[in-house]
Amino acid sequence: MEKPLTGKVALVAGGTRGAGRGIAVQLGAAGATVYVTGRTTRTQPSEMNRPETIEETAELVDEAGGRGIAVRVDHLVPGEVRALVDRIRDEQGALHVLVNDIWGATTMEWDKTVWESSLDIGLHYLRHGVETHAVTSHFALPLLIETPGGLVVEVTDGTDDYNSAHYRVSFFYDLAKASVNRMAFALAHELPPHGATAVSLTPGWLRSEMMLEAFGVTEANWRDATERIPHFAISESPAFVGRAVAALAQDPDVSRWNGQSLSSGQLAKVYDFDDLDGSRPDCWRYMDEVQDAGMPADVTGYR
C-alpha cells in the first residue's frame, strides 16, 4: 500500500484516546513516524482514571503501518515538553506535523454561568485545554519551522462560525474551545514566513471511548444509542478526523488552508475520504440545520 507520509515525523500531543488516538493512527496508516504523548501509561495512570494508554496508541500506529513512539509527557510542565522536543530532534532531526489535541478534563459542567461554575474545574479547562497548547507550541515550533512545509493542527470543538453563534456548554468550556481556534489564527500569522501552515480542526459528535461508554455501546453497535438520543446518528469515529489530518499532511498545497477553521466533514468532501463505515458525516452543518433548528433526527443528505 502507498505510504505518502513515509519519512515524515509527527507529534500528536494528547494522543492517549479520542481524536488524538484517531489522528495518530491515521498518520501512521499513511506511513508517518508518530510521537504519541499523554499522561496515562500502563504503569502510571493520570487523574482521568481511564484504561487507554499511550503505549496502546503507539501499538495501533505500528499496526496501521507507521511507527509509533509513546512518550509520557505532562504538557503543563515546560521541562518535560522541552525534553520531548529535544528527543525528537536527536532521534529524527526534524518535525513535520504538530497536532495539539490536549484536553484532560475529568468533569464536565453543563450550562453553568461563570459564577455558578466550580472555579477549580473551570480553571482546569483553561490550564489543560489552552495553556498546554501554548507550552507545546513554544517548544515544538522552532524544530518544526526548520523544515519548510510544516503543519500545525489545533484540535478543538466546533468551527469558528458555529461557536461564534452558539453558547458552548458553559462559560469556561466556551472560552477554552474558542481560545484554541484563536491560537490557530495567531499561528497562521506567525508561521507563513517560515513556510509553515496552521489550522484549527474540529471533529463532529465524536464516538470517543468515553462517549461510547457513556451510551453503553461499542463502535460495532453504536447505532443502538440513537434510540435514546436520535441525533447521535450524525456521530463519527475518531478515524474520521484522523483521516482529515492525514489528508492535510499529504497536501502539497496545504497553505491554502492557513488560518482557517476546518471540520472533518468539510475536509472529507475536499479530499474524498470516508469514515470507517463508508459514510461522510457532516456534523456541524447538521447541528445548525437540523438539531439546533428543532427538526427531527434525519441524517439524509448529511452523511
Short mmCIF file of C-alpha atoms in Angstrom, two decimals:
data_model
loop_
_atom_site.label_atom_id
_atom_site.label_comp_id
_atom_site.label_asym_id
_atom_site.label_seq_id
_atom_site.Cartn_x
_atom_site.Cartn_y
_atom_site.Cartn_z
CA MET A 1 0.00 0.00 0.00
CA GLU A 2 1.13 3.56 -0.72
CA LYS A 3 2.57 5.34 2.31
CA PRO A 4 2.74 9.02 1.30
CA LEU A 5 3.93 10.19 4.73
CA THR A 6 6.89 7.82 4.92
CA GLY A 7 9.83 9.79 6.26
CA LYS A 8 7.60 12.39 7.93
CA VAL A 9 7.63 12.91 11.68
CA ALA A 10 4.53 13.92 13.63
CA LEU A 11 3.89 14.78 17.25
CA VAL A 12 0.36 14.12 18.46
CA ALA A 13 0.22 15.87 21.82
CA GLY A 14 -2.67 14.33 23.70
CA GLY A 15 -2.83 11.06 21.78
CA THR A 16 -3.96 8.71 24.52
CA ARG A 17 -7.55 8.38 23.38
CA GLY A 18 -10.36 10.01 21.40
CA ALA A 19 -9.49 12.29 18.50
CA GLY A 20 -5.80 12.21 19.36
CA ARG A 21 -5.65 8.44 19.07
CA GLY A 22 -7.62 8.52 15.82
CA ILE A 23 -5.26 11.13 14.37
CA ALA A 24 -2.12 9.27 15.44
CA VAL A 25 -3.33 6.01 13.90
CA GLN A 26 -4.30 7.58 10.59
CA LEU A 27 -0.98 9.41 10.33
CA GLY A 28 0.63 6.03 10.92
CA ALA A 29 -1.54 4.45 8.25
CA ALA A 30 -0.06 6.98 5.83
CA GLY A 31 3.45 5.92 6.87
CA ALA A 32 4.46 8.61 9.37
CA THR A 33 6.57 8.22 12.47
CA VAL A 34 4.28 9.44 15.25
CA TYR A 35 5.29 10.52 18.73
CA VAL A 36 2.27 9.93 20.96
CA THR A 37 2.19 11.83 24.22
CA GLY A 38 -0.07 11.87 27.22
CA ARG A 39 0.00 11.16 30.93
CA THR A 40 -1.55 7.69 31.08
CA THR A 41 0.81 4.76 30.69
CA ARG A 42 0.46 1.12 31.57
CA THR A 43 2.30 1.75 34.83
CA GLN A 44 1.31 5.35 35.63
CA PRO A 45 -2.30 6.49 35.21
CA SER A 46 -3.45 10.10 35.25
CA GLU A 47 -6.37 11.58 37.17
CA MET A 48 -8.51 10.77 34.13
CA ASN A 49 -8.72 7.25 35.56
CA ARG A 50 -9.22 5.73 32.11
CA PRO A 51 -7.89 2.42 30.75
CA GLU A 52 -6.49 3.79 27.48
CA THR A 53 -2.72 4.31 27.39
CA ILE A 54 -0.18 6.00 25.16
CA GLU A 55 1.52 2.62 24.62
CA GLU A 56 -1.72 1.22 23.17
CA THR A 57 -1.97 4.14 20.79
CA ALA A 58 1.64 3.68 19.66
CA GLU A 59 0.98 -0.01 19.03
CA LEU A 60 -2.07 0.90 16.94
CA VAL A 61 0.12 3.26 14.91
CA ASP A 62 2.52 0.36 14.27
CA GLU A 63 -0.33 -1.94 13.27
CA ALA A 64 -1.61 0.69 10.84
CA GLY A 65 1.73 0.76 9.04
CA GLY A 66 3.60 3.62 10.69
CA ARG A 67 5.97 3.83 13.61
CA GLY A 68 4.51 4.78 16.97
CA ILE A 69 6.65 6.11 19.81
CA ALA A 70 4.95 6.62 23.18
CA VAL A 71 6.41 9.27 25.49
CA ARG A 72 4.83 10.18 28.82
CA VAL A 73 4.61 13.96 28.97
CA ASP A 74 2.66 16.36 31.15
CA HIS A 75 2.26 19.28 28.77
CA LEU A 76 1.78 21.67 31.67
CA VAL A 77 5.41 21.09 32.67
CA PRO A 78 7.72 23.10 30.39
CA GLY A 79 10.75 20.99 31.20
CA GLU A 80 9.01 17.80 30.10
CA VAL A 81 7.91 19.36 26.81
CA ARG A 82 11.38 20.74 26.19
CA ALA A 83 12.88 17.30 26.81
CA LEU A 84 10.36 15.75 24.41
CA VAL A 85 11.28 18.12 21.59
CA ASP A 86 15.00 17.60 22.29
CA ARG A 87 14.41 13.85 21.98
CA ILE A 88 12.57 14.25 18.67
CA ARG A 89 15.43 16.40 17.37
CA ASP A 90 18.05 13.86 18.48
CA GLU A 91 16.19 10.82 17.14
CA GLN A 92 14.62 12.21 13.95
CA GLY A 93 16.30 15.51 13.15
CA ALA A 94 13.02 17.11 12.13
CA LEU A 95 9.35 17.61 12.98
CA HIS A 96 6.87 17.98 10.13
CA VAL A 97 3.45 17.84 11.81
CA LEU A 98 2.36 19.09 15.23
CA VAL A 99 -1.12 18.19 16.45
CA ASN A 100 -2.22 19.90 19.66
CA ASP A 101 -5.09 17.79 20.98
CA ILE A 102 -4.51 18.10 24.72
CA TRP A 103 -7.62 18.39 26.87
CA GLY A 104 -7.65 16.29 30.03
CA ALA A 105 -10.97 17.39 31.54
CA THR A 106 -12.22 14.99 34.20
CA THR A 107 -15.57 16.67 34.89
CA MET A 108 -17.99 18.41 32.56
CA GLU A 109 -20.23 21.20 33.83
CA TRP A 110 -23.22 21.86 31.62
CA ASP A 111 -24.99 25.20 31.21
CA LYS A 112 -23.07 26.88 34.03
CA THR A 113 -22.51 30.62 34.23
CA VAL A 114 -19.13 31.82 35.40
CA TRP A 115 -20.48 32.38 38.92
CA GLU A 116 -22.23 29.02 39.08
CA SER A 117 -19.22 27.11 37.80
CA SER A 118 -16.68 25.46 40.02
CA LEU A 119 -13.65 27.70 39.76
CA ASP A 120 -11.30 24.73 40.13
CA ILE A 121 -12.98 22.85 37.28
CA GLY A 122 -13.15 25.94 35.07
CA LEU A 123 -9.52 26.86 35.54
CA HIS A 124 -8.63 23.20 34.93
CA TYR A 125 -10.26 23.55 31.49
CA LEU A 126 -8.14 26.58 30.72
CA ARG A 127 -4.89 25.14 32.03
CA HIS A 128 -5.22 21.70 30.43
CA GLY A 129 -7.03 22.79 27.26
CA VAL A 130 -5.28 26.07 26.48
CA GLU A 131 -2.07 26.52 28.45
CA THR A 132 -0.82 23.08 27.38
CA HIS A 133 -1.22 24.00 23.72
CA ALA A 134 0.76 27.20 24.21
CA VAL A 135 3.56 25.43 26.08
CA THR A 136 3.81 22.74 23.41
CA SER A 137 3.86 25.20 20.53
CA HIS A 138 6.51 27.30 22.27
CA PHE A 139 8.96 24.40 22.37
CA ALA A 140 7.97 22.41 19.27
CA LEU A 141 7.66 25.12 16.64
CA PRO A 142 11.35 26.07 16.47
CA LEU A 143 12.05 22.49 15.34
CA LEU A 144 9.06 22.35 13.01
CA ILE A 145 9.97 25.51 11.11
CA GLU A 146 13.47 24.24 10.35
CA THR A 147 11.89 22.20 7.54
CA PRO A 148 9.68 24.09 5.05
CA GLY A 149 6.15 22.75 4.65
CA GLY A 150 5.38 22.16 8.33
CA LEU A 151 1.80 21.81 9.54
CA VAL A 152 0.25 22.70 12.90
CA VAL A 153 -3.24 21.43 13.70
CA GLU A 154 -5.06 22.85 16.71
CA VAL A 155 -7.86 20.42 17.58
CA THR A 156 -10.94 21.99 19.14
CA ASP A 157 -14.70 21.53 19.42
CA GLY A 158 -16.75 23.50 16.94
CA THR A 159 -15.92 25.66 13.96
CA ASP A 160 -15.42 29.39 14.32
CA ASP A 161 -18.72 30.00 12.53
CA TYR A 162 -20.65 27.66 14.81
CA ASN A 163 -19.02 28.74 18.05
CA SER A 164 -19.42 32.43 17.30
CA ALA A 165 -23.19 31.95 17.13
CA HIS A 166 -23.71 29.35 19.88
CA TYR A 167 -23.03 29.23 23.60
CA ARG A 168 -20.93 26.11 24.12
CA VAL A 169 -21.71 24.08 27.25
CA SER A 170 -20.53 26.55 29.92
CA PHE A 171 -18.56 29.77 30.38
CA PHE A 172 -15.20 28.04 30.83
CA TYR A 173 -15.74 25.37 28.15
CA ASP A 174 -16.83 28.03 25.67
CA LEU A 175 -13.76 30.11 26.47
CA ALA A 176 -11.35 27.18 26.23
CA LYS A 177 -12.55 25.98 22.83
CA ALA A 178 -12.74 29.47 21.36
CA SER A 179 -9.20 30.10 22.60
CA VAL A 180 -7.89 27.08 20.69
CA ASN A 181 -9.45 28.36 17.48
CA ARG A 182 -7.83 31.72 18.10
CA MET A 183 -4.45 30.07 18.68
CA ALA A 184 -4.55 28.68 15.15
CA PHE A 185 -5.47 32.14 13.87
CA ALA A 186 -2.46 33.67 15.65
CA LEU A 187 -0.07 30.95 14.50
CA ALA A 188 -1.31 31.45 10.96
CA HIS A 189 0.22 34.93 11.10
CA GLU A 190 3.50 33.79 12.63
CA LEU A 191 4.30 30.65 10.63
CA PRO A 192 4.00 31.54 6.91
CA PRO A 193 7.30 33.44 6.78
CA HIS A 194 8.86 30.12 7.77
CA GLY A 195 6.97 28.08 5.19
CA ALA A 196 4.55 26.52 7.69
CA THR A 197 0.77 26.38 7.97
CA ALA A 198 -1.59 26.47 10.96
CA VAL A 199 -5.25 25.45 11.06
CA SER A 200 -7.85 24.65 13.65
CA LEU A 201 -9.79 21.44 13.16
CA THR A 202 -12.88 20.08 14.82
CA PRO A 203 -14.37 16.60 14.65
CA GLY A 204 -18.11 16.31 14.84
CA TRP A 205 -20.01 14.41 17.53
CA LEU A 206 -17.15 12.08 18.34
CA ARG A 207 -17.61 8.43 19.22
CA SER A 208 -14.69 8.51 21.63
CA GLU A 209 -14.08 5.75 24.12
CA MET A 210 -15.70 7.88 26.83
CA MET A 211 -18.73 8.70 24.69
CA LEU A 212 -19.33 5.08 23.71
CA GLU A 213 -19.03 4.06 27.35
CA ALA A 214 -21.48 6.75 28.44
CA PHE A 215 -24.03 5.46 25.94
CA GLY A 216 -23.40 1.82 26.86
CA VAL A 217 -22.46 0.86 23.29
CA THR A 218 -19.38 -0.06 21.27
CA GLU A 219 -18.16 1.04 17.87
CA ALA A 220 -19.77 -2.12 16.47
CA ASN A 221 -23.29 -1.33 17.73
CA TRP A 222 -23.17 2.44 18.27
CA ARG A 223 -26.40 2.97 16.34
CA ASP A 224 -28.28 1.42 19.26
CA ALA A 225 -27.62 4.67 21.13
CA THR A 226 -29.83 6.57 18.67
CA GLU A 227 -32.86 5.01 20.37
CA ARG A 228 -32.06 7.20 23.36
CA ILE A 229 -30.53 10.21 21.57
CA PRO A 230 -31.71 10.20 17.94
CA HIS A 231 -29.31 12.95 16.83
CA PHE A 232 -26.40 10.66 17.73
CA ALA A 233 -26.99 9.31 14.21
CA ILE A 234 -24.70 12.06 12.91
CA SER A 235 -21.77 10.94 15.09
CA GLU A 236 -18.39 9.93 13.70
CA SER A 237 -15.48 7.72 14.69
CA PRO A 238 -12.09 9.15 15.72
CA ALA A 239 -10.69 7.75 12.48
CA PHE A 240 -12.65 10.35 10.51
CA VAL A 241 -10.86 13.36 11.99
CA GLY A 242 -7.67 11.30 11.79
CA ARG A 243 -8.11 10.94 8.05
CA ALA A 244 -8.69 14.68 7.83
CA VAL A 245 -5.30 15.38 9.43
CA ALA A 246 -3.57 12.78 7.29
CA ALA A 247 -5.06 14.37 4.18
CA LEU A 248 -3.87 17.82 5.23
CA ALA A 249 -0.38 16.47 5.95
CA GLN A 250 -0.18 15.00 2.43
CA ASP A 251 -1.44 18.09 0.61
CA PRO A 252 1.41 19.94 -1.15
CA ASP A 253 -0.88 22.98 -1.27
CA VAL A 254 -1.91 22.83 2.40
CA SER A 255 -1.03 26.51 2.84
CA ARG A 256 -4.34 27.36 1.13
CA TRP A 257 -5.99 26.47 4.45
CA ASN A 258 -3.73 28.67 6.58
CA GLY A 259 -5.62 30.29 9.44
CA GLN A 260 -8.90 28.61 8.62
CA SER A 261 -11.28 26.84 10.97
CA LEU A 262 -11.98 23.43 9.44
CA SER A 263 -14.11 20.38 10.19
CA SER A 264 -13.68 16.71 9.40
CA GLY A 265 -16.93 16.67 7.42
CA GLN A 266 -15.84 19.67 5.34
CA LEU A 267 -12.45 18.15 4.50
CA ALA A 268 -13.95 14.77 3.60
CA LYS A 269 -15.64 16.42 0.65
CA VAL A 270 -12.45 18.11 -0.49
CA TYR A 271 -10.05 15.18 0.00
CA ASP A 272 -12.51 12.37 -0.81
CA PHE A 273 -12.21 10.21 2.32
CA ASP A 274 -14.83 8.33 4.34
CA ASP A 275 -15.43 7.31 7.91
CA LEU A 276 -14.94 3.67 8.89
CA ASP A 277 -18.48 2.77 7.80
CA GLY A 278 -18.07 4.35 4.36
CA SER A 279 -20.15 7.43 5.20
CA ARG A 280 -19.20 11.13 5.34
CA PRO A 281 -20.95 12.71 8.31
CA ASP A 282 -21.21 16.49 8.06
CA CYS A 283 -21.92 17.13 11.71
CA TRP A 284 -21.68 20.88 12.01
CA ARG A 285 -23.98 21.58 9.09
CA TYR A 286 -26.39 19.03 10.57
CA MET A 287 -26.18 20.65 14.00
CA ASP A 288 -27.07 24.03 12.56
CA GLU A 289 -29.74 22.97 10.08
CA VAL A 290 -31.36 20.04 11.88
CA GLN A 291 -30.62 19.64 15.57
CA ASP A 292 -30.45 23.31 16.61
CA ALA A 293 -33.37 24.09 14.32
CA GLY A 294 -35.54 21.70 16.33
CA MET A 295 -36.05 19.31 13.43
CA PRO A 296 -36.48 15.56 13.93
CA ALA A 297 -33.33 13.50 13.58
CA ASP A 298 -32.72 12.67 9.94
CA VAL A 299 -29.21 12.34 8.53
CA THR A 300 -30.35 12.15 4.92
CA GLY A 301 -28.00 14.37 2.98
CA TYR A 302 -25.70 14.80 5.96
CA ARG A 303 -23.79 11.51 5.91
#
